[in-house]
Coordinates of N, CA and C in Angstrom, one line a residue:
M265 N 9.1 4.9 32.4 CA 8.3 5.8 31.5 C 8.0 5.1 30.2
N266 N 6.8 5.3 29.7 CA 6.5 4.7 28.3 C 6.6 5.8 27.3
A267 N 7.3 5.4 26.3 CA 7.5 6.4 25.2 C 6.3 6.4 24.2
L268 N 5.7 5.2 24.1 CA 4.5 5.2 23.2 C 3.5 4.1 23.8
E269 N 2.3 4.5 23.7 CA 1.2 3.6 24.1 C 0.2 3.5 23.0
V270 N -0.1 2.4 22.4 CA -1.1 2.1 21.5 C -2.3 1.4 22.1
E271 N -3.4 2.0 22.0 CA -4.6 1.6 22.8 C -5.7 1.2 21.9
G272 N -6.0 -0.1 21.7 CA -7.2 -0.4 20.9 C -7.4 0.1 19.6
L273 N -6.3 0.1 18.8 CA -6.4 0.7 17.5 C -7.1 -0.1 16.5
E274 N -8.0 0.6 15.8 CA -8.8 -0.1 14.7 C -8.8 0.7 13.5
K275 N -8.7 0.1 12.3 CA -8.7 0.7 11.0 C -9.4 -0.3 9.9
S276 N -10.3 0.2 9.2 CA -10.9 -0.6 8.2 C -10.8 0.1 6.9
F277 N -10.7 -0.8 5.7 CA -10.7 -0.3 4.5 C -11.8 -1.0 3.7
G278 N -12.8 -0.3 3.1 CA -13.9 -1.0 2.4 C -14.6 -2.1 3.2
G279 N -14.8 -1.9 4.5 CA -15.5 -2.9 5.2 C -14.5 -4.0 5.8
V280 N -13.2 -4.1 5.4 CA -12.2 -5.0 5.7 C -11.4 -4.4 7.0
K281 N -11.4 -5.1 8.1 CA -10.5 -4.6 9.2 C -9.1 -4.9 9.0
A282 N -8.3 -3.9 8.7 CA -6.9 -4.1 8.5 C -6.1 -4.2 9.9
V283 N -6.7 -3.4 10.8 CA -6.2 -3.5 12.2 C -7.4 -3.5 13.2
D284 N -7.3 -4.6 14.0 CA -8.4 -4.9 14.8 C -8.2 -5.0 16.4
G285 N -8.2 -3.8 17.0 CA -8.0 -3.8 18.4 C -6.6 -3.9 19.0
I286 N -5.6 -3.4 18.2 CA -4.2 -3.6 18.5 C -3.9 -2.7 19.7
S287 N -3.2 -3.2 20.8 CA -2.5 -2.5 21.9 C -1.2 -3.1 22.2
F288 N -0.3 -2.2 22.5 CA 1.0 -2.5 22.9 C 1.7 -1.2 23.5
V289 N 2.8 -1.4 24.3 CA 3.4 -0.3 24.9 C 4.9 -0.4 24.6
V290 N 5.5 0.7 24.2 CA 7.0 0.7 24.0 C 7.6 1.5 25.2
E291 N 8.4 0.8 26.0 CA 8.9 1.6 27.2 C 10.2 2.5 26.7
E292 N 10.4 3.4 27.3 CA 11.6 4.4 26.9 C 12.8 3.6 26.9
G293 N 13.5 3.8 25.7 CA 14.9 3.1 25.6 C 14.8 1.6 25.3
K294 N 13.6 1.2 24.9 CA 13.4 -0.3 24.6 C 13.1 -0.4 23.1
T295 N 13.3 -1.7 22.6 CA 13.1 -2.0 21.2 C 12.0 -3.0 21.1
V296 N 10.9 -2.7 20.4 CA 9.7 -3.6 20.2 C 9.7 -4.0 18.8
G297 N 9.6 -5.3 18.5 CA 9.5 -5.8 17.1 C 8.1 -6.3 16.9
I298 N 7.7 -6.0 15.7 CA 6.4 -6.5 15.3 C 6.4 -7.3 14.1
I299 N 5.9 -8.6 14.3 CA 6.1 -9.6 13.2 C 4.7 -10.2 12.8
G300 N 4.7 -10.7 11.7 CA 3.4 -11.4 11.1 C 3.7 -11.5 9.6
P301 N 2.7 -12.3 9.0 CA 2.7 -12.5 7.6 C 2.4 -11.3 6.8
N302 N 2.7 -11.2 5.5 CA 2.2 -10.1 4.7 C 0.7 -10.0 4.8
G303 N 0.1 -8.8 4.9 CA -1.3 -8.5 5.1 C -1.6 -8.6 6.5
A304 N -0.8 -8.8 7.5 CA -1.3 -8.8 8.9 C -1.7 -7.6 9.4
G305 N -1.1 -6.3 8.9 CA -1.5 -5.1 9.3 C -0.6 -4.3 10.0
K306 N 0.8 -4.8 9.8 CA 2.0 -4.2 10.5 C 2.2 -2.7 10.1
T307 N 2.3 -2.6 8.8 CA 2.7 -1.3 8.2 C 1.4 -0.3 8.4
T308 N 0.3 -0.9 8.4 CA -0.9 0.0 8.7 C -0.8 0.5 10.1
V309 N -0.4 -0.3 11.0 CA -0.2 0.3 12.4 C 0.8 1.5 12.4
F310 N 1.9 1.3 11.7 CA 2.9 2.4 11.5 C 2.2 3.6 10.9
N311 N 1.5 3.4 10.0 CA 0.8 4.6 9.3 C -0.2 5.3 10.1
L312 N -0.8 4.4 11.0 CA -1.7 5.0 12.0 C -1.0 5.9 13.1
I313 N 0.2 5.3 13.6 CA 0.9 6.0 14.6 C 1.4 7.3 13.9
T314 N 1.8 7.3 12.7 CA 2.5 8.6 12.1 C 1.5 9.4 11.3
G315 N 0.1 9.1 11.5 CA -0.9 10.0 11.0 C -1.1 9.9 9.5
F316 N -0.6 8.9 8.7 CA -0.8 8.7 7.3 C -2.2 8.2 7.2
Y317 N -2.8 7.4 8.1 CA -4.1 7.1 8.1 C -4.8 7.6 9.4
R318 N -6.1 7.9 9.1 CA -6.9 8.3 10.4 C -7.4 7.0 11.0
V319 N -7.2 7.1 12.4 CA -7.6 6.0 13.3 C -9.2 6.0 13.4
D320 N -9.7 4.9 13.3 CA -11.2 4.7 13.3 C -11.7 4.6 14.8
R321 N -10.8 3.9 15.6 CA -11.1 3.8 17.0 C -9.8 3.5 17.8
G322 N -9.8 4.0 18.9 CA -8.5 3.8 19.8 C -7.8 5.1 19.8
R323 N -6.7 4.9 20.6 CA -5.8 6.2 20.8 C -4.4 5.9 20.8
I324 N -3.6 6.8 20.6 CA -2.1 6.8 20.5 C -1.5 7.8 21.5
L325 N -0.6 7.4 22.5 CA 0.0 8.3 23.3 C 1.5 8.4 23.2
F326 N 2.0 9.6 23.1 CA 3.5 9.6 22.9 C 4.0 10.4 24.2
Y327 N 4.6 9.7 25.1 CA 5.1 10.3 26.3 C 3.9 10.9 27.1
G328 N 2.8 10.3 27.0 CA 1.5 10.7 27.7 C 0.7 11.6 27.1
K329 N 1.2 12.2 25.9 CA 0.4 13.1 25.1 C -0.4 12.4 24.0
N330 N -1.7 12.7 23.9 CA -2.6 12.1 22.9 C -2.3 12.7 21.6
I331 N -1.7 11.8 20.6 CA -1.4 12.3 19.2 C -2.3 11.7 18.3
T332 N -3.2 11.1 18.7 CA -4.1 10.3 17.7 C -4.6 11.1 16.5
R333 N -4.9 12.4 16.7 CA -5.3 13.2 15.5 C -4.2 14.2 15.1
T334 N -3.1 13.9 15.4 CA -2.0 15.0 15.1 C -1.6 14.9 13.7
Q335 N -1.5 16.0 13.0 CA -1.0 15.9 11.6 C 0.3 15.3 11.4
P336 N 0.6 14.6 10.3 CA 1.9 14.1 10.2 C 3.1 15.0 10.2
Y337 N 3.0 16.1 9.7 CA 4.0 17.1 9.6 C 4.4 17.6 10.9
K338 N 3.6 17.5 11.9 CA 3.9 17.8 13.3 C 4.7 16.9 14.1
L339 N 4.6 15.6 13.7 CA 5.1 14.5 14.5 C 6.6 14.5 14.6
P340 N 7.4 14.8 13.7 CA 8.9 14.9 13.8 C 9.3 16.0 14.8
H341 N 8.5 17.0 15.0 CA 9.0 18.2 15.8 C 8.6 17.6 17.4
L342 N 7.7 16.6 17.5 CA 7.4 16.1 18.8 C 8.5 15.1 19.1
G343 N 9.1 14.4 18.1 CA 10.2 13.4 18.4 C 9.9 12.1 17.8
I344 N 9.1 12.0 16.7 CA 8.8 10.8 16.0 C 9.3 10.8 14.6
A345 N 10.2 9.8 14.4 CA 10.6 9.7 12.9 C 10.5 8.1 12.4
R346 N 10.4 8.0 11.1 CA 10.2 6.6 10.6 C 11.0 6.4 9.4
T347 N 11.3 5.3 9.1 CA 11.7 4.8 7.7 C 10.6 4.1 7.0
F348 N 10.8 3.8 5.7 CA 9.7 3.1 5.0 C 10.3 1.8 4.3
Q349 N 9.3 0.9 4.1 CA 9.7 -0.4 3.5 C 10.3 -0.2 2.1
N350 N 9.7 0.8 1.3 CA 10.3 1.1 0.1 C 11.0 2.5 0.3
L351 N 12.4 2.6 -0.1 CA 13.2 3.7 0.3 C 12.6 5.0 -0.2
R352 N 12.7 5.9 0.7 CA 12.2 7.2 0.4 C 13.4 8.2 0.5
L353 N 14.3 8.2 -0.5 CA 15.4 9.1 -0.6 C 15.2 10.1 -1.7
F354 N 15.9 11.2 -1.6 CA 15.9 12.1 -2.8 C 17.2 11.5 -3.7
S355 N 16.7 10.7 -4.7 CA 17.7 9.9 -5.3 C 18.7 10.6 -6.1
N356 N 18.3 11.9 -6.6 CA 19.3 12.6 -7.4 C 20.1 13.6 -6.6
L357 N 19.8 13.7 -5.4 CA 20.6 14.6 -4.5 C 21.8 13.9 -3.9
S358 N 22.8 14.4 -3.6 CA 23.9 13.7 -2.8 C 23.6 13.1 -1.6
V359 N 24.4 12.4 -1.0 CA 24.3 11.7 0.3 C 24.3 12.9 1.3
F360 N 25.2 14.0 1.2 CA 25.2 15.0 2.1 C 24.0 15.8 2.0
E361 N 23.5 16.1 0.8 CA 22.3 16.9 0.6 C 21.1 16.1 1.2
N362 N 21.0 14.9 1.2 CA 19.9 14.2 1.7 C 19.8 14.3 3.2
V363 N 21.0 14.1 3.9 CA 21.1 14.4 5.3 C 20.9 15.8 5.8
L364 N 21.5 16.7 5.1 CA 21.3 18.1 5.3 C 20.0 18.6 5.2
S365 N 19.2 18.2 4.2 CA 17.9 18.7 4.0 C 17.0 18.2 5.2
A366 N 17.3 17.0 5.6 CA 16.4 16.6 6.9 C 16.7 17.4 8.1
I367 N 18.0 17.7 8.4 CA 18.4 18.6 9.5 C 17.6 19.9 9.3
L368 N 17.8 20.5 8.2 CA 17.2 21.8 7.9 C 15.7 21.8 8.1
K369 N 15.0 20.7 7.8 CA 13.6 20.6 8.0 C 13.3 20.6 9.5
K370 N 14.2 20.1 10.3 CA 13.9 20.1 11.7 C 14.2 21.4 12.3
D371 N 15.4 22.1 11.9 CA 16.0 23.2 12.6 C 16.1 24.5 11.7
G372 N 15.4 24.4 10.6 CA 15.6 25.6 9.6 C 15.5 26.9 10.1
Y373 N 15.8 27.9 9.2 CA 15.8 29.2 9.6 C 14.4 29.9 9.1
N374 N 14.2 31.1 9.6 CA 13.1 31.9 9.3 C 13.3 32.6 7.9
V375 N 12.2 33.1 7.2 CA 12.3 33.7 6.0 C 13.3 34.9 6.0
V376 N 13.2 35.6 7.0 CA 14.1 37.0 7.0 C 15.6 36.5 7.0
S377 N 16.0 35.6 7.8 CA 17.3 35.2 7.9 C 17.9 34.5 6.7
S378 N 17.0 33.7 6.0 CA 17.4 33.0 4.7 C 17.5 33.9 3.6
V379 N 16.5 35.0 3.5 CA 16.6 36.0 2.4 C 17.8 37.0 2.5
F380 N 18.0 37.5 3.8 CA 19.0 38.4 4.0 C 20.4 37.9 4.5
R381 N 20.5 36.6 4.6 CA 21.7 35.9 4.9 C 22.3 36.5 6.2
T382 N 21.6 36.5 7.2 CA 21.9 37.1 8.6 C 22.9 36.2 9.2
A383 N 23.5 36.8 10.3 CA 24.4 35.9 11.1 C 23.8 34.7 11.6
D384 N 22.5 34.8 11.9 CA 21.8 33.6 12.5 C 21.6 32.6 11.4
Y385 N 21.5 33.0 10.0 CA 21.5 32.2 9.0 C 22.8 31.3 8.8
F386 N 24.0 31.9 8.9 CA 25.2 31.3 8.7 C 25.5 30.4 9.9
M387 N 25.1 30.8 11.1 CA 25.3 30.0 12.3 C 24.6 28.7 12.2
K388 N 23.3 28.8 11.8 CA 22.5 27.5 11.8 C 22.9 26.7 10.6
E389 N 23.4 27.3 9.4 CA 23.9 26.5 8.2 C 25.2 25.8 8.7
G390 N 26.1 26.4 9.4 CA 27.3 25.8 9.8 C 27.0 24.6 10.8
K391 N 26.0 24.9 11.8 CA 25.8 23.7 12.7 C 25.1 22.5 12.0
A392 N 24.3 22.8 11.0 CA 23.6 21.8 10.2 C 24.6 21.0 9.4
E393 N 25.4 21.7 8.7 CA 26.5 20.9 8.0 C 27.4 20.2 8.9
K394 N 27.8 20.5 10.1 CA 28.5 19.7 11.0 C 27.8 18.5 11.4
K395 N 26.5 18.8 11.7 CA 25.7 17.6 12.1 C 25.6 16.5 11.0
A396 N 25.5 17.1 9.8 CA 25.3 16.2 8.8 C 26.5 15.3 8.5
R397 N 27.6 16.0 8.7 CA 29.0 15.3 8.4 C 29.1 14.2 9.6
E398 N 28.7 14.5 10.7 CA 28.8 13.6 11.9 C 27.9 12.4 11.7
L399 N 26.8 12.5 11.2 CA 25.8 11.5 10.9 C 26.3 10.5 9.8
I400 N 27.0 11.2 8.8 CA 27.5 10.5 7.6 C 28.7 9.6 8.1
E401 N 29.5 10.1 8.9 CA 30.6 9.4 9.5 C 30.2 8.3 10.3
F402 N 29.2 8.5 11.2 CA 28.6 7.4 12.1 C 28.1 6.3 11.2
F403 N 27.4 6.6 10.0 CA 27.0 5.4 9.3 C 27.9 5.0 8.2
Q404 N 29.2 5.3 8.4 CA 30.2 4.8 7.5 C 30.0 5.1 6.0
L405 N 29.6 6.3 5.8 CA 29.4 6.8 4.5 C 30.4 7.9 4.0
S406 N 31.3 8.1 5.1 CA 32.4 9.2 4.6 C 33.1 8.8 3.3
G407 N 33.4 9.8 2.7 CA 34.1 9.7 1.3 C 33.0 9.5 0.2
K408 N 31.7 9.4 0.6 CA 30.7 9.3 -0.4 C 29.7 10.5 -0.2
E409 N 30.2 11.6 0.4 CA 29.2 12.7 0.6 C 28.6 13.2 -0.7
N410 N 29.3 13.2 -1.8 CA 29.0 13.8 -3.0 C 28.3 12.9 -4.0
Y411 N 28.3 11.5 -3.6 CA 27.7 10.6 -4.5 C 26.2 10.7 -4.5
P412 N 25.5 10.7 -5.7 CA 24.0 10.7 -5.7 C 23.6 9.5 -5.0
A413 N 22.5 9.6 -4.2 CA 22.0 8.7 -3.3 C 21.6 7.4 -4.1
N414 N 21.2 7.4 -5.4 CA 20.8 6.3 -6.1 C 22.0 5.6 -6.6
N415 N 23.2 6.1 -6.5 CA 24.5 5.4 -6.9 C 25.0 4.6 -5.8
L416 N 24.4 4.6 -4.6 CA 24.9 3.8 -3.4 C 24.4 2.3 -3.5
P417 N 25.3 1.4 -3.2 CA 24.7 -0.1 -3.0 C 23.4 0.0 -2.1
Y418 N 22.6 -1.0 -2.3 CA 21.3 -1.0 -1.5 C 21.4 -0.8 0.0
G419 N 22.4 -1.7 0.5 CA 22.6 -1.6 1.9 C 22.9 -0.3 2.5
E420 N 23.8 0.5 1.7 CA 24.2 1.8 2.1 C 23.0 2.8 1.9
Q421 N 22.2 2.6 0.9 CA 21.0 3.3 0.8 C 20.1 3.3 2.1
R422 N 20.0 2.0 2.5 CA 19.2 1.8 3.8 C 20.0 2.5 5.0
R423 N 21.1 2.6 5.1 CA 21.8 3.2 6.2 C 21.6 4.8 6.1
L424 N 21.7 5.3 4.8 CA 21.4 6.7 4.5 C 20.0 7.1 5.0
E425 N 19.0 6.2 4.6 CA 17.6 6.5 5.1 C 17.4 6.6 6.6
I426 N 18.2 5.8 7.3 CA 18.1 5.8 8.7 C 18.9 7.1 9.3
A427 N 20.0 7.5 8.6 CA 20.7 8.6 8.8 C 19.7 9.9 8.8
R428 N 18.9 9.9 7.6 CA 18.1 11.0 7.5 C 17.0 11.0 8.6
A429 N 16.5 9.9 9.0 CA 15.5 9.8 10.2 C 16.1 10.4 11.3
L430 N 17.4 10.0 11.7 CA 18.0 10.4 12.8 C 18.5 11.9 12.9
A431 N 18.4 12.4 11.7 CA 18.8 13.9 11.4 C 17.6 14.8 12.0
L432 N 16.4 14.1 12.2 CA 15.2 14.8 12.8 C 15.4 14.8 14.3
Q433 N 16.4 14.3 14.9 CA 16.5 14.1 16.4 C 15.3 13.5 17.1
P434 N 15.0 12.3 16.8 CA 13.7 11.7 17.3 C 14.0 11.1 18.8
K435 N 13.0 11.0 19.3 CA 12.9 10.2 20.6 C 12.6 8.7 20.4
I436 N 11.8 8.6 19.4 CA 11.4 7.2 19.0 C 11.7 7.0 17.5
L437 N 12.1 5.9 17.1 CA 12.3 5.7 15.6 C 11.6 4.3 15.2
L438 N 10.6 4.5 14.2 CA 9.9 3.4 13.6 C 10.6 3.0 12.4
V439 N 10.9 1.7 12.3 CA 11.7 1.2 11.1 C 10.9 0.1 10.5
D440 N 10.6 0.4 9.2 CA 9.6 -0.6 8.6 C 10.5 -1.5 7.6
E441 N 10.7 -2.8 8.0 CA 11.4 -3.8 7.1 C 12.7 -3.3 6.6
P442 N 13.7 -2.9 7.5 CA 14.8 -2.4 6.9 C 15.8 -3.4 6.3
G443 N 15.6 -4.7 6.6 CA 16.3 -5.8 6.0 C 15.7 -6.3 4.7
A444 N 14.6 -5.6 4.2 CA 14.0 -6.1 2.9 C 15.0 -6.0 1.8
G445 N 15.3 -7.0 1.0 CA 16.2 -7.1 -0.1 C 17.7 -7.1 0.2
M446 N 18.0 -7.4 1.5 CA 19.4 -7.4 1.9 C 19.9 -8.9 1.9
N447 N 21.1 -9.1 1.6 CA 21.8 -10.4 1.7 C 22.2 -10.7 3.1
P448 N 22.5 -11.9 3.6 CA 22.7 -12.1 5.0 C 23.9 -11.3 5.6
R449 N 24.9 -10.9 4.8 CA 26.0 -10.1 5.3 C 25.4 -8.7 5.6
E450 N 24.5 -8.1 4.8 CA 24.0 -6.8 4.9 C 23.1 -6.8 6.1
V451 N 22.3 -8.0 6.3 CA 21.4 -7.9 7.5 C 22.2 -7.9 8.8
Q452 N 23.3 -8.7 8.8 CA 24.2 -8.7 10.1 C 24.8 -7.3 10.3
D453 N 25.2 -6.6 9.2 CA 25.7 -5.1 9.4 C 24.7 -4.2 9.8
L454 N 23.5 -4.4 9.3 CA 22.2 -3.7 9.7 C 21.9 -3.8 11.3
L455 N 22.0 -5.1 11.6 CA 21.7 -5.4 13.0 C 22.7 -4.7 13.9
Q456 N 24.0 -4.6 13.7 CA 24.9 -4.0 14.3 C 24.8 -2.5 14.4
T457 N 24.3 -2.1 13.1 CA 24.2 -0.6 13.0 C 22.9 -0.1 13.9
L458 N 21.8 -0.9 14.0 CA 20.7 -0.6 14.8 C 21.1 -0.7 16.2
R459 N 22.0 -1.6 16.6 CA 22.4 -1.6 18.0 C 23.2 -0.4 18.4
E460 N 23.9 0.0 17.6 CA 24.8 1.2 17.9 C 24.0 2.5 17.9
V461 N 23.0 2.5 17.0 CA 22.1 3.7 16.8 C 21.3 3.8 18.2
K462 N 20.9 2.7 18.8 CA 20.0 2.7 19.9 C 20.9 3.2 21.2
E463 N 22.1 2.8 21.2 CA 23.1 3.1 22.3 C 23.6 4.7 22.1
R464 N 23.9 5.1 20.9 CA 24.5 6.3 20.6 C 23.4 7.5 20.8
F465 N 22.2 7.1 20.3 CA 21.3 8.2 20.3 C 20.2 8.1 21.4
S466 N 20.3 7.0 22.2 CA 19.4 6.9 23.4 C 17.9 6.8 22.9
L467 N 17.6 6.0 22.0 CA 16.3 5.9 21.3 C 15.4 4.8 21.9
S468 N 14.2 4.9 21.6 CA 13.2 3.8 21.6 C 13.1 3.4 20.1
I469 N 12.8 2.2 19.9 CA 12.8 1.7 18.5 C 11.6 0.7 18.4
V470 N 10.8 0.9 17.3 CA 9.9 -0.1 17.0 C 10.2 -0.6 15.5
I471 N 10.3 -1.8 15.3 CA 10.8 -2.4 14.0 C 9.8 -3.4 13.5
I472 N 9.4 -3.4 12.3 CA 8.8 -4.4 11.5 C 9.7 -5.0 10.7
E473 N 9.8 -6.4 10.7 CA 10.8 -7.1 10.1 C 10.5 -8.5 9.7
H474 N 10.7 -9.0 8.5 CA 10.5 -10.4 8.2 C 11.7 -11.3 8.5
Q475 N 12.9 -10.7 8.6 CA 14.1 -11.3 8.9 C 14.1 -11.6 10.5
M476 N 13.7 -13.0 10.7 CA 13.5 -13.3 12.2 C 14.8 -13.2 13.0
G477 N 15.9 -13.6 12.4 CA 17.2 -13.5 13.2 C 17.3 -12.0 13.5
L478 N 17.1 -11.0 12.7 CA 17.3 -9.7 13.0 C 16.4 -9.2 14.1
V479 N 15.1 -9.5 14.0 CA 14.1 -9.0 14.9 C 14.3 -9.7 16.3
M480 N 14.7 -10.9 16.3 CA 14.8 -11.6 17.6 C 15.9 -11.2 18.3
N481 N 17.1 -10.8 17.5 CA 18.3 -10.5 18.2 C 18.4 -9.0 18.6
I482 N 17.4 -8.2 18.2 CA 17.5 -6.7 18.6 C 16.3 -6.4 19.5
S483 N 15.3 -7.2 19.6 CA 14.0 -6.7 20.3 C 14.1 -7.1 21.8
D484 N 13.6 -6.2 22.6 CA 13.2 -6.6 24.0 C 11.9 -7.2 24.2
K485 N 11.0 -6.9 23.3 CA 9.7 -7.4 23.3 C 9.2 -7.7 21.8
V486 N 8.4 -8.6 21.6 CA 7.8 -8.8 20.2 C 6.4 -9.0 20.2
V487 N 5.8 -8.3 19.2 CA 4.3 -8.3 19.1 C 4.0 -9.0 17.8
V488 N 3.2 -10.1 17.9 CA 2.8 -10.9 16.8 C 1.5 -10.7 16.3
M489 N 1.4 -10.3 14.9 CA 0.1 -10.0 14.4 C -0.4 -11.0 13.5
D490 N -1.7 -11.2 13.2 CA -2.2 -11.9 12.2 C -3.6 -11.4 11.9
F491 N -3.9 -11.2 10.6 CA -5.2 -10.7 10.1 C -5.7 -9.4 10.9
G492 N -4.7 -8.6 11.2 CA -5.1 -7.3 11.9 C -5.1 -7.4 13.4
E493 N -4.9 -8.6 13.9 CA -5.1 -8.7 15.4 C -3.8 -9.1 16.0
K494 N -3.6 -8.7 17.4 CA -2.4 -9.2 18.0 C -2.7 -10.6 18.6
I495 N -1.9 -11.6 18.2 CA -2.2 -12.9 18.7 C -1.2 -13.4 19.7
M496 N -0.1 -12.5 20.0 CA 0.8 -12.8 21.1 C 1.7 -11.7 21.3
E497 N 2.2 -11.6 22.5 CA 3.2 -10.6 22.9 C 4.0 -11.1 23.9
G498 N 5.3 -10.9 23.8 CA 6.3 -11.5 24.8 C 7.7 -11.2 24.4
T499 N 8.7 -11.7 25.2 CA 10.0 -11.6 24.9 C 10.4 -12.5 23.7
P500 N 11.6 -12.2 23.1 CA 11.9 -13.0 21.9 C 11.9 -14.5 22.4
G501 N 12.3 -14.9 23.5 CA 12.4 -16.3 23.9 C 11.0 -16.9 24.0
E502 N 10.0 -16.1 24.6 CA 8.7 -16.5 24.8 C 8.0 -16.9 23.4
V503 N 8.3 -15.9 22.5 CA 7.7 -16.0 21.1 C 8.2 -17.1 20.5
K504 N 9.4 -17.5 20.5 CA 10.0 -18.7 20.0 C 9.5 -19.9 20.4
K505 N 8.9 -19.8 21.6 CA 8.5 -21.2 22.2 C 6.9 -21.3 21.9
D506 N 6.3 -20.3 21.5 CA 4.8 -20.3 21.3 C 4.4 -21.1 20.0
K507 N 3.7 -22.2 20.2 CA 3.3 -23.2 19.1 C 2.7 -22.4 17.9
R508 N 1.8 -21.5 18.2 CA 1.1 -20.8 17.1 C 2.1 -19.9 16.2
V509 N 2.9 -19.2 16.9 CA 4.1 -18.6 16.2 C 4.9 -19.5 15.4
I510 N 5.4 -20.6 16.0 CA 6.2 -21.5 15.4 C 5.7 -21.9 14.0
E511 N 4.5 -22.5 14.2 CA 3.7 -23.0 13.1 C 3.5 -22.0 12.0
A512 N 3.2 -20.8 12.3 CA 2.8 -19.9 11.4 C 3.9 -19.0 10.7
Y513 N 5.0 -18.7 11.5 CA 5.9 -17.8 11.1 C 7.2 -18.2 11.2
L514 N 7.8 -19.0 12.2 CA 9.1 -19.2 12.5 C 9.7 -20.5 11.8
G515 N 8.8 -21.4 11.7 CA 9.5 -22.6 11.1 C 10.0 -23.5 12.1
E516 N 10.4 -24.8 11.7 CA 10.9 -25.9 12.6 C 12.2 -25.5 13.2
E517 N 13.0 -24.7 12.7 CA 14.4 -24.4 13.2 C 14.3 -23.7 14.5
F518 N 13.1 -23.1 14.9 CA 13.1 -22.6 16.2 C 12.4 -23.4 17.2
I519 N 12.1 -24.6 16.9 CA 11.5 -25.6 17.8 C 12.6 -26.0 18.7

């Protein structure tokens, strides 16, 4: 079964085509990496999938359902979550509050139960707090629940952002350059975290990443973009051997 199908996506800004006829499929439970130089249109593809930009042409299917014109706020309820290249955390809230707020956004309570503090309110509050603590423990942030998010080291802030995304209980996770700004040790830790996330939560993953070691070691399939177009698609092994990709992106060490 296909979790996500992107068919002939096009998007222009001021007459310049940022995305030009992109198509690819994400099979359920698989990881697809998207690579390419800055300005290739990778993040624009994410923004089209998640409704931040309107599609000019083409369509997006999520488990067979056409979501091309779906409003962004509805997508988490369908099972789509994402992270951003630039961290999007509530920096002055605690680690626990960051995760809890995402859970309550997904599972929250109605106005009556929250105003009158009904039994339903306390039941959902208790479940949400338990789920938040489980995610914090999974991402090795236990003991830092009360730290303001902006006091965490950069690598831990990245893990917290992924925890927030998973709090939405997605079926597919879109991860935009999670290794940006990380040192080699942090990248290796992130690679292991993403592998564990995929196994523990039974997710499909789409990842944009410049760290070739990361994307090649986690992806089942790699889509290569340049100037808004897909120039190649294949397994990591096939991509490494493609002359155009080697010359443009990967360098001599992959020859």
